[in-house]
Amino acid sequence: MKVVELAAPGFAGIRFADRPSALLGGHEVRIAMRAAALNYRDLAIAKGNYPVRRPVIPCSDGVGIVVETSTKATRVAVGDRVCPLFFPRWLAGAFDPAEFTRDLGGAIDGVLAQEVVMSEQSVVKVPPHLTDAQAAALPCAALTAWSALTSHVSIRPGQKVLIEGTGGVSLFALQFALLMGAEVLVTSSSAAKLAKARAMGAHHVLNYKDVPAWGVAAKEMLGGGADVIVDVGGAATFSEAIQALAPNGSISLVGVLSGAEAKLPVPMFMTRAMHAHGIAVGSREGFLAMNRAIALHKVVPVIDRVFPFADTPAAYAYAAAEHFGKVVIEIGK
Amino acid sequence: MKVVELAAPGFAGIRFADRPSALLGGHEVRIAMRAAALNYRDLAIAKGNYPVRRPVIPCSDGVGIVVETSTKATRVAVGDRVCPLFFPRWLAGAFDPAEFTRDLGGAIDGVLAQEVVMSEQSVVKVPPHLTDAQAAALPCAALTAWSALTSHVSIRPGQKVLIEGTGGVSLFALQFALLMGAEVLVTSSSAAKLAKARAMGAHHVLNYKDVPAWGVAAKEMLGGGADVIVDVGGAATFSEAIQALAPNGSISLVGVLSGAEAKLPVPMFMTRAMHAHGIAVGSREGFLAMNRAIALHKVVPVIDRVFPFADTPAAYAYAAAEHFGKVVIEIGK
Amino acid sequence: MKVVELAAPGFAGIRFADRPSALLGGHEVRIAMRAAALNYRDLAIAKGNYPVRRPVIPCSDGVGIVVETSTKATRVAVGDRVCPLFFPRWLAGAFDPAEFTRDLGGAIDGVLAQEVVMSEQSVVKVPPHLTDAQAAALPCAALTAWSALTSHVSIRPGQKVLIEGTGGVSLFALQFALLMGAEVLVTSSSAAKLAKARAMGAHHVLNYKDVPAWGVAAKEMLGGGADVIVDVGGAATFSEAIQALAPNGSISLVGVLSGAEAKLPVPMFMTRAMHAHGIAVGSREGFLAMNRAIALHKVVPVIDRVFPFADTPAAYAYAAAEHFGKVVIEIGK
Amino acid sequence: MKVVELAAPGFAGIRFADRPSALLGGHEVRIAMRAAALNYRDLAIAKGNYPVRRPVIPCSDGVGIVVETSTKATRVAVGDRVCPLFFPRWLAGAFDPAEFTRDLGGAIDGVLAQEVVMSEQSVVKVPPHLTDAQAAALPCAALTAWSALTSHVSIRPGQKVLIEGTGGVSLFALQFALLMGAEVLVTSSSAAKLAKARAMGAHHVLNYKDVPAWGVAAKEMLGGGADVIVDVGGAATFSEAIQALAPNGSISLVGVLSGAEAKLPVPMFMTRAMHAHGIAVGSREGFLAMNRAIALHKVVPVIDRVFPFADTPAAYAYAAAEHFGKVVIEIGK
């Protein structure tokens, strides 16, 4: 079978290779992959900013069709369209950091391959209304957004949610927060992207290029601050996010786009009874709950552009530049 | 000031009376009432089915304008449109059954009067988009529905909610569950009411006159059962509700329309890890959270008919018969 | 290997048999069983009161030594002393009633055998200070008690816990509630057993033979009622338990000793904001948390009597009569 | 009545004064103060490090006897021994930062006075086994510790708690964590204080003078890290605390002894699914729950030294130097 491998750091290290098909062990299933979606993490891994075993097959996010099951498998059947889990063994409950010894497309081979073999426990069926390109983005991008809004906070209709940026996680967070009945503010440095966010339903938008101290501005726009903030930025954004947070509010930390070390103003954090939560993608139980929401509301993930498998390097390059929505690679086409 | 009093059990005991205006104590405010909304409880009290001090001014649910404040009051100002709390001292936290020694229109005088004097702590401002008739129903009917869906359960988009009936609490529950992104099933014995529920957004409707064992039927319609059920019926409905409940699901008990003693099938309750929660209206904190949802989404309470103050006995009689939505009495008109 | 089988309903149907050793599949481990502990459920199954496949190897609760592991197993090693899980696939998260198609000693073969083969995912290591007889009781009896006190309630020091009876689950609940700093009341019909419960630390004891309407009495003894009640009785006890429950309190339903259909007084349940929770043993995540508590506090399960394997029928007969603490069967002796 | 006032920044600004007794308004009660306990905050206020209105009566923590009640008061009676609340209006529910416009001994006059007048809603009765000196420390020091361990975390027996230091909050946290059945580690720079902490029941102690990078050391001592950390230090301690925290663990932020701006390592926080919670003392509901724990377990607060009212300046000076346990001022003696 044909796979993509990261042979060396840098996009130049992306290459195609042939690997033998794996045999199925007990409870394992073979998936003919249909599409994979790129995340910021995939770009960082390809650039060599994360330590990975090389050559690794990249990408955590993808969808495919079950084409073979071992005799013991009962959860899925041939013909099912499924996504592999980002953390194959995190089914439910508290997170075990040992999962980072088996995260897809990082510690172990990922989904940018014609075939993937997984335990039947490590896949979930996807909502039927989604195209392959749309379904491909669920395992990390969508689930991280879902977890940020559900795993340690309970959002009630009428509560206020601030979402930083318009990347993959952020757009899913916008869609999910609206389903929850929240009042949503989105930040970006691009007026065009903010216009799109507003068209998707955001109640408020804020261009942080125009308002560098956007925390106080966001608090005012939200009439007292956000009850929940999805922080994708880390170092630079956290300080502003704290300013935008309402008393008793929570920041869900899901990314480090602007740097790894954030400053926490302890007196403000204490006297306003604030909360911060580290979000590590999510469990299978969360994935299944999310899929029920996506299916009921026919949520359509935002896709920017779809590339054929052969153009994988171009997809990486495109994803590294400006875009709005997921960059997807179709496999087997 | 003119008031309505319940002088004796039975609707014939409803009479008009004059009472002197009360003086304001510290932190108290005077409210010129604009409207009151009838609940099932108000009918039961008028009929004499609840023990109350007589003559009591009836009704818990109403709205009015603050016309005078004591010098110490700071939370509200003259001109504010407010609802008194059903339980005047339940501001937040766990419920204290001692509140039942001071529930409005039961243990103490209610709101069917030209003036009500309350502590400034015991009122909340209402969303501006509501008419007086619409705002009148918030304190008990709407808040009970909100509490049933928020105080001991956390509903995620895609979860399934079953609502029994189309009474005041049930219609608010329908509206709120939809705001939460839930898949909602409504039961009723009236095809016409079910049609209206569907028009309001219910995904499924079930006529329990046609399907007396509606629990199993509802479970099937919901593809595995309801995650949350709002049980208004008590004795007769609880047994069916349990059948309709999904594993790990919760029943919020808010009423006893069909009788007071329900049968709990312990083995099913245990082996499906079910939950039951008693709901006692709600606190001021819940009221404020609900109002944010109502204001953001411009929720419009369903009003069946509005009566002038002078026709209060007719309003009671009308409310005791078939209707869909709240029966409201406008005061001062 | 030698096993016990239930060939026919009734204790007379308990027999010894030889079965071939099973081969290990991927991720499976072989356990040389050391001891099994009897539960009320095991007696009911042997009597024929639960539908089971016959001949089934009985008993859910046991402990043994890992003597062989498949090449893929990494969670446990040869020499580890482990308990199999009551529900082999319930690792964490919400309960799936499909587990009842694979509960040990019921739907599938149990642990009263010289060897048990399980997935490495389906066992947990036991605290070293426990003897085999003591460790044998953890999977169902202890874990049910732990779940009743932790999975849907959070007990703070100073809260009040009422425990019905002195059976296996109840004595563990007593020990755990004391570790949590609770004020504990135990009921029984035996003065001798109550004396033992008091010696174990119970703050209050109540003989329900002397006080048939024990609910109100217990409420008084606890100065306002219990915050959490562990209800093992079902039909007959639930009505009294509700009387003993404090406002905002919770009843954890764990048994049906006195019958299956309880009466729920809806008005009291609502006006006191009460909660009921069905408890289905517990997950592996709960088991591991429980073991940390047992290990730290060197909790010693109460053992009434230990029988050799050959005397299994006598152990059943003994367990069906009066006792205080677990009845255990040592295997391989 | 005689009071202490802070007339100017610095301990030299502590002076005695006479003030007229206040009249009682509706629902108010007069308390003859018996003792006040000093907190780090009181020292900072006296030094001028917090902005306060001058001359303010200092101290938030104290206890006294109700000597007069207004006619409307029903919650307390003459003769009751009570503590005023740190935040007089925070009865339950979410925290409102507006409370900081009425925190005792800061924004409004405190308890270092012969008489205090409060709303009957703003006091709680204290456990009878406590001396006045012991009871004086409950409102801020004890309640902050209680909230840090209960309001946003649920500690199960067997979980691991790390407590920084041996100040007032920390010693209460040690006592409460032990009641909860936790395994507790205490840090300090003093071997003598650590010996005392161990004598009080701490399972582990760690001298951070000997081990400056104490976070990793504590994690090892606790076999995987702390599930809950009570962080009193802020800037300097937070970085170490994060190192000591177990996956899924929570840090409760209660102080800024070592500085106000902490560094948050976002990748570690995310990949270990960590949580941080700002703690603002606590509500009356929490206070009442805490008192039940204190009363049941006859918890005895640690008192270092008691000064007579006339020696208030000496008490401040003593509290500013080394000590172990509360420094208390007896009033009216």
PDB file of N, CA, C and O in Angstrom, chain A residues 18-59:
ATOM      1  N   ASP A  18       6.084   2.800  -0.325  1.00  0.00           N
ATOM      2  CA  ASP A  18       5.232   1.618  -0.330  1.00  0.00           C
ATOM      3  C   ASP A  18       5.511   0.823   0.931  1.00  0.00           C
ATOM      4  O   ASP A  18       6.665   0.667   1.333  1.00  0.00           O
ATOM      5  N   ARG A  19       4.438   0.371   1.571  1.00  0.00           N
ATOM      6  CA  ARG A  19       4.623  -0.479   2.749  1.00  0.00           C
ATOM      7  C   ARG A  19       3.740  -1.708   2.585  1.00  0.00           C
ATOM      8  O   ARG A  19       2.681  -1.636   1.945  1.00  0.00           O
ATOM      9  N   PRO A  20       4.135  -2.808   3.179  1.00  0.00           N
ATOM     10  CA  PRO A  20       3.285  -3.999   3.094  1.00  0.00           C
ATOM     11  C   PRO A  20       2.038  -3.817   3.947  1.00  0.00           C
ATOM     12  O   PRO A  20       2.059  -3.104   4.950  1.00  0.00           O
ATOM     13  N   SER A  21       0.962  -4.457   3.548  1.00  0.00           N
ATOM     14  CA  SER A  21      -0.253  -4.457   4.354  1.00  0.00           C
ATOM     15  C   SER A  21       0.000  -5.244   5.642  1.00  0.00           C
ATOM     16  O   SER A  21       0.645  -6.289   5.617  1.00  0.00           O
ATOM     17  N   ALA A  22      -0.499  -4.734   6.745  1.00  0.00           N
ATOM     18  CA  ALA A  22      -0.328  -5.430   8.028  1.00  0.00           C
ATOM     19  C   ALA A  22      -1.359  -6.554   8.163  1.00  0.00           C
ATOM     20  O   ALA A  22      -2.451  -6.484   7.592  1.00  0.00           O
ATOM     21  N   LEU A  23      -0.996  -7.589   8.889  1.00  0.00           N
ATOM     22  CA  LEU A  23      -1.960  -8.642   9.205  1.00  0.00           C
ATOM     23  C   LEU A  23      -2.870  -8.146  10.326  1.00  0.00           C
ATOM     24  O   LEU A  23      -2.449  -7.346  11.164  1.00  0.00           O
ATOM     25  N   LEU A  24      -4.073  -8.644  10.384  1.00  0.00           N
ATOM     26  CA  LEU A  24      -5.008  -8.246  11.451  1.00  0.00           C
ATOM     27  C   LEU A  24      -4.825  -9.130  12.685  1.00  0.00           C
ATOM     28  O   LEU A  24      -4.854 -10.363  12.577  1.00  0.00           O
ATOM     29  N   GLY A  25      -4.631  -8.519  13.836  1.00  0.00           N
ATOM     30  CA  GLY A  25      -4.650  -9.265  15.097  1.00  0.00           C
ATOM     31  C   GLY A  25      -6.078  -9.342  15.627  1.00  0.00           C
ATOM     32  O   GLY A  25      -7.024  -8.883  14.986  1.00  0.00           O
ATOM     33  N   GLY A  26      -6.224  -9.923  16.811  1.00  0.00           N
ATOM     34  CA  GLY A  26      -7.550 -10.043  17.423  1.00  0.00           C
ATOM     35  C   GLY A  26      -8.163  -8.664  17.588  1.00  0.00           C
ATOM     36  O   GLY A  26      -7.499  -7.738  18.041  1.00  0.00           O
ATOM     37  N   HIS A  27      -9.432  -8.518  17.258  1.00  0.00           N
ATOM     38  CA  HIS A  27     -10.165  -7.271  17.439  1.00  0.00           C
ATOM     39  C   HIS A  27      -9.686  -6.145  16.530  1.00  0.00           C
ATOM     40  O   HIS A  27     -10.141  -5.018  16.687  1.00  0.00           O
ATOM     41  N   GLU A  28      -8.808  -6.433  15.588  1.00  0.00           N
ATOM     42  CA  GLU A  28      -8.362  -5.347  14.707  1.00  0.00           C
ATOM     43  C   GLU A  28      -9.202  -5.282  13.424  1.00  0.00           C
ATOM     44  O   GLU A  28      -9.828  -6.254  13.013  1.00  0.00           O
ATOM     45  N   VAL A  29      -9.200  -4.109  12.827  1.00  0.00           N
ATOM     46  CA  VAL A  29      -9.927  -3.902  11.577  1.00  0.00           C
ATOM     47  C   VAL A  29      -9.016  -3.155  10.611  1.00  0.00           C
ATOM     48  O   VAL A  29      -8.130  -2.405  11.021  1.00  0.00           O
ATOM     49  N   ARG A  30      -9.255  -3.401   9.311  1.00  0.00           N
ATOM     50  CA  ARG A  30      -8.479  -2.717   8.279  1.00  0.00           C
ATOM     51  C   ARG A  30      -9.360  -1.630   7.660  1.00  0.00           C
ATOM     52  O   ARG A  30     -10.518  -1.868   7.307  1.00  0.00           O
ATOM     53  N   ILE A  31      -8.801  -0.432   7.558  1.00  0.00           N
ATOM     54  CA  ILE A  31      -9.547   0.714   7.046  1.00  0.00           C
ATOM     55  C   ILE A  31      -8.887   1.209   5.762  1.00  0.00           C
ATOM     56  O   ILE A  31      -7.683   1.489   5.761  1.00  0.00           O
ATOM     57  N   ALA A  32      -9.675   1.276   4.706  1.00  0.00           N
ATOM     58  CA  ALA A  32      -9.197   1.912   3.478  1.00  0.00           C
ATOM     59  C   ALA A  32      -9.443   3.404   3.618  1.00  0.00           C
ATOM     60  O   ALA A  32     -10.586   3.864   3.576  1.00  0.00           O
ATOM     61  N   MET A  33      -8.366   4.155   3.800  1.00  0.00           N
ATOM     62  CA  MET A  33      -8.527   5.580   4.094  1.00  0.00           C
ATOM     63  C   MET A  33      -9.062   6.329   2.877  1.00  0.00           C
ATOM     64  O   MET A  33      -8.697   6.039   1.733  1.00  0.00           O
ATOM     65  N   ARG A  34      -9.927   7.297   3.150  1.00  0.00           N
ATOM     66  CA  ARG A  34     -10.522   8.099   2.079  1.00  0.00           C
ATOM     67  C   ARG A  34     -10.020   9.537   2.091  1.00  0.00           C
ATOM     68  O   ARG A  34      -9.926  10.157   1.035  1.00  0.00           O
ATOM     69  N   ALA A  35      -9.747  10.054   3.285  1.00  0.00           N
ATOM     70  CA  ALA A  35      -9.318  11.451   3.343  1.00  0.00           C
ATOM     71  C   ALA A  35      -8.610  11.708   4.669  1.00  0.00           C
ATOM     72  O   ALA A  35      -8.870  11.025   5.664  1.00  0.00           O
ATOM     73  N   ALA A  36      -7.711  12.672   4.623  1.00  0.00           N
ATOM     74  CA  ALA A  36      -7.028  13.117   5.844  1.00  0.00           C
ATOM     75  C   ALA A  36      -7.068  14.637   5.862  1.00  0.00           C
ATOM     76  O   ALA A  36      -7.058  15.276   4.808  1.00  0.00           O
ATOM     77  N   ALA A  37      -7.137  15.208   7.067  1.00  0.00           N
ATOM     78  CA  ALA A  37      -7.199  16.666   7.195  1.00  0.00           C
ATOM     79  C   ALA A  37      -5.985  17.140   7.983  1.00  0.00           C
ATOM     80  O   ALA A  37      -5.603  16.519   8.977  1.00  0.00           O
ATOM     81  N   LEU A  38      -5.411  18.236   7.544  1.00  0.00           N
ATOM     82  CA  LEU A  38      -4.192  18.740   8.181  1.00  0.00           C
ATOM     83  C   LEU A  38      -4.516  19.651   9.352  1.00  0.00           C
ATOM     84  O   LEU A  38      -5.414  20.495   9.273  1.00  0.00           O
ATOM     85  N   ASN A  39      -3.742  19.479  10.426  1.00  0.00           N
ATOM     86  CA  ASN A  39      -3.815  20.373  11.568  1.00  0.00           C
ATOM     87  C   ASN A  39      -2.510  21.141  11.703  1.00  0.00           C
ATOM     88  O   ASN A  39      -1.484  20.728  11.145  1.00  0.00           O
ATOM     89  N   TYR A  40      -2.533  22.195  12.485  1.00  0.00           N
ATOM     90  CA  TYR A  40      -1.311  22.939  12.810  1.00  0.00           C
ATOM     91  C   TYR A  40      -0.250  21.990  13.334  1.00  0.00           C
ATOM     92  O   TYR A  40       0.933  22.110  12.997  1.00  0.00           O
ATOM     93  N   ARG A  41      -0.666  21.020  14.145  1.00  0.00           N
ATOM     94  CA  ARG A  41       0.268  20.023  14.683  1.00  0.00           C
ATOM     95  C   ARG A  41       0.966  19.246  13.565  1.00  0.00           C
ATOM     96  O   ARG A  41       2.162  18.955  13.646  1.00  0.00           O
ATOM     97  N   ASP A  42       0.242  18.926  12.508  1.00  0.00           N
ATOM     98  CA  ASP A  42       0.859  18.176  11.410  1.00  0.00           C
ATOM     99  C   ASP A  42       1.930  19.001  10.727  1.00  0.00           C
ATOM    100  O   ASP A  42       2.970  18.464  10.314  1.00  0.00           O
ATOM    101  N   LEU A  43       1.677  20.287  10.597  1.00  0.00           N
ATOM    102  CA  LEU A  43       2.684  21.156   9.988  1.00  0.00           C
ATOM    103  C   LEU A  43       3.924  21.223  10.871  1.00  0.00           C
ATOM    104  O   LEU A  43       5.053  21.147  10.395  1.00  0.00           O
ATOM    105  N   ALA A  44       3.709  21.366  12.182  1.00  0.00           N
ATOM    106  CA  ALA A  44       4.833  21.450  13.117  1.00  0.00           C
ATOM    107  C   ALA A  44       5.635  20.158  13.103  1.00  0.00           C
ATOM    108  O   ALA A  44       6.873  20.173  13.147  1.00  0.00           O
ATOM    109  N   ILE A  45       4.941  19.034  13.031  1.00  0.00           N
ATOM    110  CA  ILE A  45       5.641  17.740  12.986  1.00  0.00           C
ATOM    111  C   ILE A  45       6.447  17.640  11.694  1.00  0.00           C
ATOM    112  O   ILE A  45       7.627  17.237  11.702  1.00  0.00           O
ATOM    113  N   ALA A  46       5.848  18.035  10.586  1.00  0.00           N
ATOM    114  CA  ALA A  46       6.563  17.950   9.307  1.00  0.00           C
ATOM    115  C   ALA A  46       7.787  18.861   9.306  1.00  0.00           C
ATOM    116  O   ALA A  46       8.839  18.521   8.760  1.00  0.00           O
ATOM    117  N   LYS A  47       7.637  20.025   9.930  1.00  0.00           N
ATOM    118  CA  LYS A  47       8.778  20.963   9.989  1.00  0.00           C
ATOM    119  C   LYS A  47       9.868  20.476  10.921  1.00  0.00           C
ATOM    120  O   LYS A  47      10.981  20.987  10.912  1.00  0.00           O
ATOM    121  N   GLY A  48       9.550  19.518  11.774  1.00  0.00           N
ATOM    122  CA  GLY A  48      10.552  19.000  12.695  1.00  0.00           C
ATOM    123  C   GLY A  48      10.489  19.647  14.060  1.00  0.00           C
ATOM    124  O   GLY A  48      11.396  19.514  14.871  1.00  0.00           O
ATOM    125  N   ASN A  49       9.381  20.338  14.368  1.00  0.00           N
ATOM    126  CA  ASN A  49       9.273  21.015  15.668  1.00  0.00           C
ATOM    127  C   ASN A  49       8.752  20.111  16.782  1.00  0.00           C
ATOM    128  O   ASN A  49       8.660  20.547  17.927  1.00  0.00           O
ATOM    129  N   TYR A  50       8.332  18.922  16.446  1.00  0.00           N
ATOM    130  CA  TYR A  50       7.946  17.936  17.460  1.00  0.00           C
ATOM    131  C   TYR A  50       8.882  16.753  17.273  1.00  0.00           C
ATOM    132  O   TYR A  50       9.176  16.388  16.138  1.00  0.00           O
ATOM    133  N   PRO A  51       9.306  16.130  18.347  1.00  0.00           N
ATOM    134  CA  PRO A  51      10.141  14.940  18.176  1.00  0.00           C
ATOM    135  C   PRO A  51       9.257  13.765  17.745  1.00  0.00           C
ATOM    136  O   PRO A  51       8.279  13.457  18.404  1.00  0.00           O
ATOM    137  N   VAL A  52       9.571  13.159  16.607  1.00  0.00           N
ATOM    138  CA  VAL A  52       8.849  11.958  16.169  1.00  0.00           C
ATOM    139  C   VAL A  52       9.855  10.937  15.642  1.00  0.00           C
ATOM    140  O   VAL A  52      10.969  11.279  15.251  1.00  0.00           O
ATOM    141  N   ARG A  53       9.448   9.723  15.671  1.00  0.00           N
ATOM    142  CA  ARG A  53      10.195   8.624  15.072  1.00  0.00           C
ATOM    143  C   ARG A  53      10.110   8.782  13.547  1.00  0.00           C
ATOM    144  O   ARG A  53       9.038   9.044  13.022  1.00  0.00           O
ATOM    145  N   ARG A  54      11.206   8.664  12.860  1.00  0.00           N
ATOM    146  CA  ARG A  54      11.173   8.790  11.401  1.00  0.00           C
ATOM    147  C   ARG A  54      11.620   7.487  10.750  1.00  0.00           C
ATOM    148  O   ARG A  54      12.485   6.813  11.298  1.00  0.00           O
ATOM    149  N   PRO A  55      11.100   7.108   9.604  1.00  0.00           N
ATOM    150  CA  PRO A  55      10.019   7.808   8.918  1.00  0.00           C
ATOM    151  C   PRO A  55       8.652   7.463   9.497  1.00  0.00           C
ATOM    152  O   PRO A  55       8.305   6.293   9.598  1.00  0.00           O
ATOM    153  N   VAL A  56       7.900   8.483   9.867  1.00  0.00           N
ATOM    154  CA  VAL A  56       6.562   8.275  10.403  1.00  0.00           C
ATOM    155  C   VAL A  56       5.532   8.604   9.319  1.00  0.00           C
ATOM    156  O   VAL A  56       5.753   9.495   8.491  1.00  0.00           O
ATOM    157  N   ILE A  57       4.442   7.860   9.322  1.00  0.00           N
ATOM    158  CA  ILE A  57       3.310   8.240   8.469  1.00  0.00           C
ATOM    159  C   ILE A  57       2.570   9.360   9.202  1.00  0.00           C
ATOM    160  O   ILE A  57       2.173   9.188  10.349  1.00  0.00           O
ATOM    161  N   PRO A  58       2.407  10.529   8.583  1.00  0.00           N
ATOM    162  CA  PRO A  58       1.840  11.667   9.323  1.00  0.00           C
ATOM    163  C   PRO A  58       0.313  11.673   9.351  1.00  0.00           C
ATOM    164  O   PRO A  58      -0.330  10.873   8.698  1.00  0.00           O
ATOM    165  N   CYS A  59      -0.206  12.608  10.119  1.00  0.00           N
ATOM    166  CA  CYS A  59      -1.634  12.978  10.189  1.00  0.00           C
ATOM    167  C   CYS A  59      -2.437  12.128  11.179  1.00  0.00           C
ATOM    168  O   CYS A  59      -2.455  10.908  11.104  1.00  0.00           O
TER     169      CYS A  59
END
